[in-house]
Short mmCIF file of C-alpha atoms (C1' of nucleotides) in Angstrom, two decimals:
data_model
loop_
_atom_site.label_atom_id
_atom_site.label_comp_id
_atom_site.label_asym_id
_atom_site.label_seq_id
_atom_site.Cartn_x
_atom_site.Cartn_y
_atom_site.Cartn_z
CA MET A 1 -44.78 -67.74 -95.42
CA PRO A 2 -43.35 -64.44 -94.99
CA GLU A 3 -40.57 -63.32 -92.82
CA LEU A 4 -39.01 -59.90 -93.02
CA PRO A 5 -37.44 -60.21 -96.46
CA GLU A 6 -40.68 -61.36 -98.02
CA VAL A 7 -42.67 -58.55 -96.36
CA GLU A 8 -40.02 -56.04 -97.45
CA THR A 9 -40.19 -57.44 -101.00
CA THR A 10 -43.93 -56.91 -100.88
CA ARG A 11 -43.52 -53.42 -99.50
CA ARG A 12 -41.11 -52.37 -102.21
CA GLY A 13 -43.44 -53.66 -104.86
CA LEU A 14 -46.48 -51.96 -103.37
CA ALA A 15 -45.04 -48.55 -102.50
CA PRO A 16 -44.68 -47.07 -106.01
CA ARG A 17 -47.99 -48.51 -107.14
CA LEU A 18 -50.09 -47.44 -104.18
CA THR A 19 -48.61 -44.15 -102.97
CA ASP A 20 -50.76 -41.10 -103.78
CA ARG A 21 -53.55 -43.32 -105.12
CA ARG A 22 -57.09 -42.84 -103.90
CA ILE A 23 -58.97 -45.72 -102.22
CA GLU A 24 -62.29 -46.27 -103.85
CA THR A 25 -63.61 -48.97 -101.58
CA LEU A 26 -62.44 -51.71 -99.31
CA VAL A 27 -64.16 -55.06 -99.77
CA VAL A 28 -63.88 -57.70 -97.06
CA ARG A 29 -65.20 -61.12 -98.16
CA GLU A 30 -63.99 -62.99 -95.11
CA ARG A 31 -63.70 -61.23 -91.78
CA ARG A 32 -62.45 -64.28 -89.84
CA LEU A 33 -58.71 -63.73 -90.00
CA ARG A 34 -56.37 -64.12 -87.04
CA TRP A 35 -58.61 -61.57 -85.42
CA PRO A 36 -62.00 -60.58 -86.84
CA VAL A 37 -61.67 -57.62 -89.26
CA ALA A 38 -63.41 -54.68 -87.51
CA GLU A 39 -66.86 -53.77 -88.73
CA GLY A 40 -66.79 -50.35 -90.29
CA LEU A 41 -63.23 -50.63 -91.61
CA GLU A 42 -64.62 -50.19 -95.10
CA THR A 43 -66.22 -46.80 -94.44
CA ALA A 44 -63.23 -45.65 -92.46
CA VAL A 45 -60.87 -45.85 -95.43
CA ALA A 46 -63.15 -45.25 -98.38
CA GLY A 47 -62.19 -42.16 -100.33
CA ARG A 48 -58.85 -41.70 -98.55
CA ARG A 49 -55.54 -41.26 -100.25
CA ILE A 50 -52.62 -43.62 -99.60
CA THR A 51 -49.73 -41.61 -98.28
CA SER A 52 -47.10 -44.25 -97.47
CA VAL A 53 -46.26 -47.97 -97.44
CA GLU A 54 -44.00 -48.89 -94.55
CA ARG A 55 -42.89 -52.02 -92.75
CA ARG A 56 -42.22 -52.88 -89.08
CA GLY A 57 -40.96 -56.41 -88.57
CA LYS A 58 -43.40 -58.58 -90.51
CA TYR A 59 -46.13 -55.97 -90.50
CA LEU A 60 -47.01 -53.67 -93.34
CA LEU A 61 -48.33 -50.22 -92.55
CA ILE A 62 -50.28 -48.43 -95.26
CA GLY A 63 -50.81 -44.74 -94.51
CA VAL A 64 -54.34 -43.59 -95.38
CA GLY A 65 -54.15 -39.94 -94.33
CA GLY A 66 -53.34 -38.20 -91.10
CA GLU A 67 -52.01 -40.61 -88.57
CA ARG A 68 -54.25 -43.43 -89.76
CA ARG A 69 -52.73 -46.62 -91.12
CA LEU A 70 -53.82 -50.04 -92.17
CA LEU A 71 -51.83 -52.55 -90.20
CA TRP A 72 -51.56 -55.69 -92.24
CA HIS A 73 -49.91 -59.03 -91.37
CA LEU A 74 -49.55 -61.82 -93.90
CA GLY A 75 -49.44 -64.67 -91.36
CA MET A 76 -48.00 -67.93 -92.65
CA SER A 77 -49.69 -68.10 -96.04
CA GLY A 78 -50.73 -64.59 -96.95
CA SER A 79 -49.80 -62.49 -100.00
CA LEU A 80 -50.71 -59.11 -101.33
CA ARG A 81 -50.81 -58.48 -105.05
CA VAL A 82 -51.53 -55.44 -107.15
CA LEU A 83 -53.85 -56.39 -110.00
CA ALA A 84 -54.30 -53.95 -112.86
CA GLN A 85 -57.03 -56.10 -114.37
CA PRO A 86 -58.39 -58.15 -111.45
CA PRO A 87 -59.86 -61.52 -112.32
CA PRO A 88 -62.88 -62.73 -110.34
CA PRO A 89 -61.95 -63.48 -106.72
CA GLN A 90 -60.65 -66.97 -106.07
CA PRO A 91 -61.03 -68.96 -102.86
CA HIS A 92 -59.06 -67.35 -100.03
CA ASP A 93 -59.05 -63.93 -101.72
CA HIS A 94 -60.32 -62.35 -98.51
CA VAL A 95 -59.85 -58.64 -98.99
CA ASP A 96 -59.74 -56.23 -101.98
CA LEU A 97 -58.55 -52.65 -101.66
CA ARG A 98 -59.99 -51.02 -104.80
CA LEU A 99 -58.20 -47.98 -106.09
CA ALA A 100 -59.46 -45.47 -108.53
CA GLY A 101 -59.61 -47.14 -111.93
CA PRO A 102 -59.68 -50.94 -112.19
CA THR A 103 -56.59 -51.51 -110.00
CA VAL A 104 -57.03 -53.74 -106.94
CA LEU A 105 -54.77 -54.67 -104.05
CA ARG A 106 -55.85 -58.20 -103.28
CA PHE A 107 -55.12 -60.15 -100.08
CA ASN A 108 -55.03 -63.92 -100.36
CA ASP A 109 -54.46 -66.06 -97.28
CA PRO A 110 -55.51 -69.72 -97.20
CA ARG A 111 -54.72 -70.38 -93.61
CA ARG A 112 -56.13 -67.08 -92.34
CA PHE A 113 -53.35 -66.49 -89.86
CA GLY A 114 -52.97 -62.99 -91.31
CA SER A 115 -54.67 -59.91 -89.86
CA LEU A 116 -55.88 -56.45 -90.79
CA HIS A 117 -56.38 -53.56 -88.43
CA LEU A 118 -56.92 -49.83 -88.68
CA VAL A 119 -54.62 -47.88 -86.39
CA ASP A 120 -55.71 -44.32 -85.62
CA ALA A 121 -52.48 -42.85 -84.27
CA ALA A 122 -49.05 -43.71 -82.86
CA PRO A 123 -48.73 -47.09 -84.52
CA GLU A 124 -45.67 -47.97 -82.44
CA GLN A 125 -48.00 -48.06 -79.40
CA HIS A 126 -50.45 -50.47 -80.95
CA PRO A 127 -50.54 -53.70 -78.92
CA LEU A 128 -49.28 -55.73 -81.90
CA LEU A 129 -46.24 -53.50 -82.37
CA ALA A 130 -45.50 -52.24 -78.87
CA GLY A 131 -43.53 -55.27 -77.75
CA LEU A 132 -41.44 -55.63 -80.86
CA GLY A 133 -37.64 -55.49 -80.59
CA PRO A 134 -35.43 -53.42 -82.86
CA GLU A 135 -35.45 -53.65 -86.65
CA PRO A 136 -32.58 -55.99 -87.55
CA LEU A 137 -31.33 -53.69 -90.30
CA ASP A 138 -31.35 -50.58 -88.08
CA ARG A 139 -28.65 -49.32 -85.76
CA GLY A 140 -30.44 -50.37 -82.61
CA PHE A 141 -29.72 -54.01 -83.38
CA ASP A 142 -26.24 -55.35 -82.73
CA GLY A 143 -24.37 -57.98 -80.75
CA GLU A 144 -24.43 -55.83 -77.66
CA TRP A 145 -28.24 -55.71 -77.71
CA LEU A 146 -28.48 -59.48 -78.15
CA TYR A 147 -25.95 -60.12 -75.40
CA GLY A 148 -27.81 -57.86 -72.97
CA ARG A 149 -31.19 -59.38 -73.73
CA ALA A 150 -29.82 -62.89 -73.28
CA ARG A 151 -28.58 -62.44 -69.71
CA GLY A 152 -30.04 -65.17 -67.53
CA ARG A 153 -32.00 -66.79 -70.31
CA ARG A 154 -31.94 -70.55 -70.72
CA ILE A 155 -34.07 -70.69 -73.80
CA ALA A 156 -32.50 -72.18 -76.95
CA VAL A 157 -30.82 -69.39 -78.88
CA LYS A 158 -32.90 -70.17 -81.94
CA ALA A 159 -36.18 -69.63 -80.11
CA PHE A 160 -34.62 -66.53 -78.55
CA LEU A 161 -33.83 -65.16 -81.99
CA MET A 162 -37.29 -65.93 -83.29
CA ASP A 163 -38.93 -64.04 -80.41
CA GLY A 164 -40.17 -60.73 -81.81
CA ALA A 165 -39.20 -58.98 -78.59
CA THR A 166 -35.55 -59.89 -79.25
CA VAL A 167 -35.51 -58.66 -82.84
CA ALA A 168 -38.42 -58.01 -85.20
CA GLY A 169 -39.07 -60.05 -88.31
CA VAL A 170 -36.72 -63.03 -87.94
CA GLY A 171 -38.63 -66.30 -88.44
CA ASN A 172 -37.75 -69.93 -88.82
CA ILE A 173 -35.89 -69.82 -92.12
CA TYR A 174 -33.61 -66.88 -91.37
CA ALA A 175 -32.94 -67.84 -87.74
CA THR A 176 -31.77 -71.19 -89.02
CA GLU A 177 -29.62 -69.59 -91.69
CA ALA A 178 -28.10 -66.92 -89.43
CA LEU A 179 -27.10 -69.45 -86.79
CA HIS A 180 -25.45 -71.61 -89.43
CA ARG A 181 -23.53 -68.66 -90.83
CA ALA A 182 -22.47 -67.58 -87.34
CA GLY A 183 -21.38 -71.12 -86.33
CA ILE A 184 -23.67 -71.30 -83.30
CA HIS A 185 -25.59 -74.40 -82.29
CA PRO A 186 -29.36 -73.61 -82.36
CA SER A 187 -29.98 -75.45 -79.08
CA ARG A 188 -27.39 -73.55 -77.07
CA PRO A 189 -28.93 -71.65 -74.18
CA ALA A 190 -29.11 -68.01 -75.07
CA GLY A 191 -27.48 -66.92 -71.81
CA ARG A 192 -24.43 -69.09 -72.41
CA ILE A 193 -23.18 -67.29 -75.48
CA GLY A 194 -20.50 -64.63 -75.24
CA ARG A 195 -20.33 -61.11 -76.62
CA GLY A 196 -18.08 -62.01 -79.54
CA ARG A 197 -20.39 -64.69 -80.80
CA TYR A 198 -23.38 -62.44 -80.49
CA HIS A 199 -21.61 -59.85 -82.62
CA ARG A 200 -21.07 -62.55 -85.21
CA LEU A 201 -24.75 -63.56 -84.95
CA ALA A 202 -26.02 -60.01 -85.34
CA GLN A 203 -23.80 -59.61 -88.41
CA ALA A 204 -25.08 -62.94 -89.81
CA VAL A 205 -28.66 -61.86 -89.32
CA ARG A 206 -28.09 -58.63 -91.21
CA GLU A 207 -26.22 -60.38 -93.98
CA VAL A 208 -28.72 -63.09 -94.61
CA LEU A 209 -31.68 -60.70 -94.52
CA GLU A 210 -30.04 -58.26 -96.90
CA ALA A 211 -29.13 -61.04 -99.33
CA ALA A 212 -32.66 -62.43 -99.17
CA ILE A 213 -34.21 -59.04 -99.83
CA ALA A 214 -31.88 -58.61 -102.78
CA ALA A 215 -33.15 -61.94 -104.15
CA GLY A 216 -36.79 -60.97 -103.71
CA GLY A 217 -37.32 -63.25 -100.68
CA THR A 218 -37.63 -67.02 -100.29
CA THR A 219 -40.42 -68.94 -101.99
CA LEU A 220 -40.97 -72.39 -100.47
CA ARG A 221 -44.33 -73.09 -102.09
CA ASP A 222 -46.66 -70.17 -102.43
CA PHE A 223 -45.02 -66.84 -101.60
CA THR A 224 -45.17 -64.30 -104.40
CA GLY A 225 -44.32 -60.63 -104.32
CA SER A 226 -46.76 -57.94 -105.25
CA GLU A 227 -46.19 -58.62 -108.93
CA GLY A 228 -46.95 -62.31 -108.51
CA ARG A 229 -43.35 -63.41 -108.91
CA PRO A 230 -41.63 -65.82 -106.52
CA GLY A 231 -38.49 -64.97 -104.59
CA TYR A 232 -35.20 -66.63 -105.49
CA PHE A 233 -33.41 -66.90 -102.17
CA ARG A 234 -34.35 -70.54 -101.77
CA GLN A 235 -31.38 -71.57 -103.90
CA ASP A 236 -29.08 -69.66 -101.56
CA LEU A 237 -30.30 -71.32 -98.36
CA ARG A 238 -27.38 -73.13 -96.75
CA ALA A 239 -29.14 -74.98 -93.91
CA TYR A 240 -32.94 -74.67 -94.01
CA GLY A 241 -34.44 -77.53 -95.99
CA ARG A 242 -31.07 -79.27 -96.42
CA ALA A 243 -31.15 -81.90 -93.64
CA GLY A 244 -28.96 -84.87 -94.57
CA LYS A 245 -27.18 -82.93 -97.28
CA PRO A 246 -23.53 -81.95 -96.87
CA CYS A 247 -22.70 -78.71 -95.11
CA LEU A 248 -21.55 -76.25 -97.75
CA HIS A 249 -18.74 -75.22 -95.42
CA CYS A 250 -17.33 -78.52 -94.20
CA ALA A 251 -19.27 -81.23 -96.02
CA GLU A 252 -20.52 -82.86 -92.81
CA PRO A 253 -24.17 -84.05 -93.25
CA LEU A 254 -26.58 -81.53 -91.78
CA ARG A 255 -28.82 -82.68 -88.94
CA GLU A 256 -32.47 -81.82 -88.20
CA ARG A 257 -34.58 -81.78 -85.07
CA ARG A 258 -37.44 -79.81 -83.71
CA ILE A 259 -36.88 -76.86 -81.42
CA GLY A 260 -40.01 -75.24 -80.13
CA GLN A 261 -42.11 -77.15 -82.67
CA ARG A 262 -40.16 -75.79 -85.54
CA ALA A 263 -37.91 -77.73 -87.91
CA THR A 264 -34.29 -76.79 -87.16
CA VAL A 265 -31.28 -77.75 -89.28
CA TRP A 266 -27.66 -77.38 -88.28
CA CYS A 267 -24.18 -78.63 -88.98
CA PRO A 268 -22.85 -80.78 -86.11
CA ARG A 269 -19.28 -79.79 -86.99
CA CYS A 270 -19.57 -76.04 -87.69
CA GLN A 271 -22.16 -75.47 -84.99
CA ARG A 272 -20.95 -77.14 -81.79
CA LEU A 273 -23.19 -77.14 -78.73
"C1'" DA B 1 -40.37 -63.92 -65.10
"C1'" DC B 2 -39.37 -67.76 -68.28
"C1'" DT B 3 -40.39 -71.74 -70.76
"C1'" DG B 4 -42.48 -75.18 -73.50
"C1'" DG B 5 -46.72 -76.65 -75.44
"C1'" DA B 6 -51.25 -76.12 -77.44
"C1'" DT B 7 -53.71 -73.52 -80.63
"C1'" DC B 8 -55.90 -71.01 -84.66
"C1'" DC B 9 -56.60 -72.74 -90.25
"C1'" DT B 10 -56.05 -74.93 -94.92
"C1'" DG B 11 -53.50 -77.56 -98.18
"C1'" DA B 12 -49.74 -80.54 -99.65
"C1'" DC B 13 -47.49 -84.54 -99.03
"C1'" DT B 14 -46.42 -89.33 -97.08
"C1'" DG B 15 -47.30 -93.93 -95.99
"C1'" DC B 16 -50.41 -97.68 -95.34
"C1'" DT C 1 -57.97 -94.41 -104.83
"C1'" DG C 2 -58.73 -93.29 -100.18
"C1'" DC C 3 -57.83 -92.06 -95.75
"C1'" DA C 4 -55.20 -90.78 -91.60
"C1'" DG C 5 -51.37 -88.56 -89.97
"C1'" DT C 6 -47.74 -84.98 -90.35
"C1'" DC C 7 -45.98 -80.76 -91.54
"C1'" DA C 8 -45.70 -75.70 -93.20
"C1'" DG C 9 -42.92 -69.15 -93.76
"C1'" DG C 10 -46.48 -66.82 -87.33
"C1'" DA C 11 -47.47 -65.43 -82.93
"C1'" DT C 12 -50.66 -65.47 -78.89
"C1'" DC C 13 -52.18 -67.63 -74.84
"C1'" DC C 14 -51.88 -70.56 -70.87
"C1'" DA C 15 -50.25 -73.70 -67.35
"C1'" DG C 16 -46.38 -75.08 -64.70
#
DNA sequence: ACTGGATCCTGACTGC
DNA sequence: TGCAGTCAGGATCCAG
């Protein structure tokens, strides 16, 4: 499910409801996530106070005192919800973070591609975060960065853009959308794109992510924010999921093929190879 | 060093 | 109605 806008939507929903709250207990019903949830995680966070809710790429970082943070990834199908009156756990409700009072932060993830770690210090050096590229909405990300990173690369620009080392948090939906907005063919080798077009691409990435965050993210089937509401950016998607439909810019029918095992949609007129 | 492919897992959907 | 095959928002690992 979630790319950067969906994780950011989750973060914004969680922050005011979790910050300064005390963790009563952590309950792990299913440890077999992307990586096994460490034994002893429960006792390590019990009784601690939540100090912050941050995001890096598609990762959520929940500060639990000192330098310690829970590092949470939602995978393809995960969601986190705050429940003031939690119903009995349903299938795939793998983790509950119980706060003082009846409130529960509940993690549901049918495919179990998500993950949960405890990071003791210096989260940016954690193996899962160390190789990440810049945040796309921060200053370190621009056309110059993309251009430099792409030197000598023959990989399709779409796969290049989805590589977390290039830029953090851009997945299949928003890579598809940004390339359409920037007028760049997704199969074009990354190293054969000039500075000017990379500046356009970086701008398109920022614009589409900001618009998606403003809409509460994209819900294809099962994403919900922390309040259980879907995101509304799906209706603003111009390329993703619109194969065969007319390009909203030039009316040419959009095409679809797989790049790196991921469905890729583009306009053969606006996005020349 | 890069690159493409296989892989983890469940559920929804399609076509026979 | 049932069953097999395909696909899905991610990201690591491995062989070539």
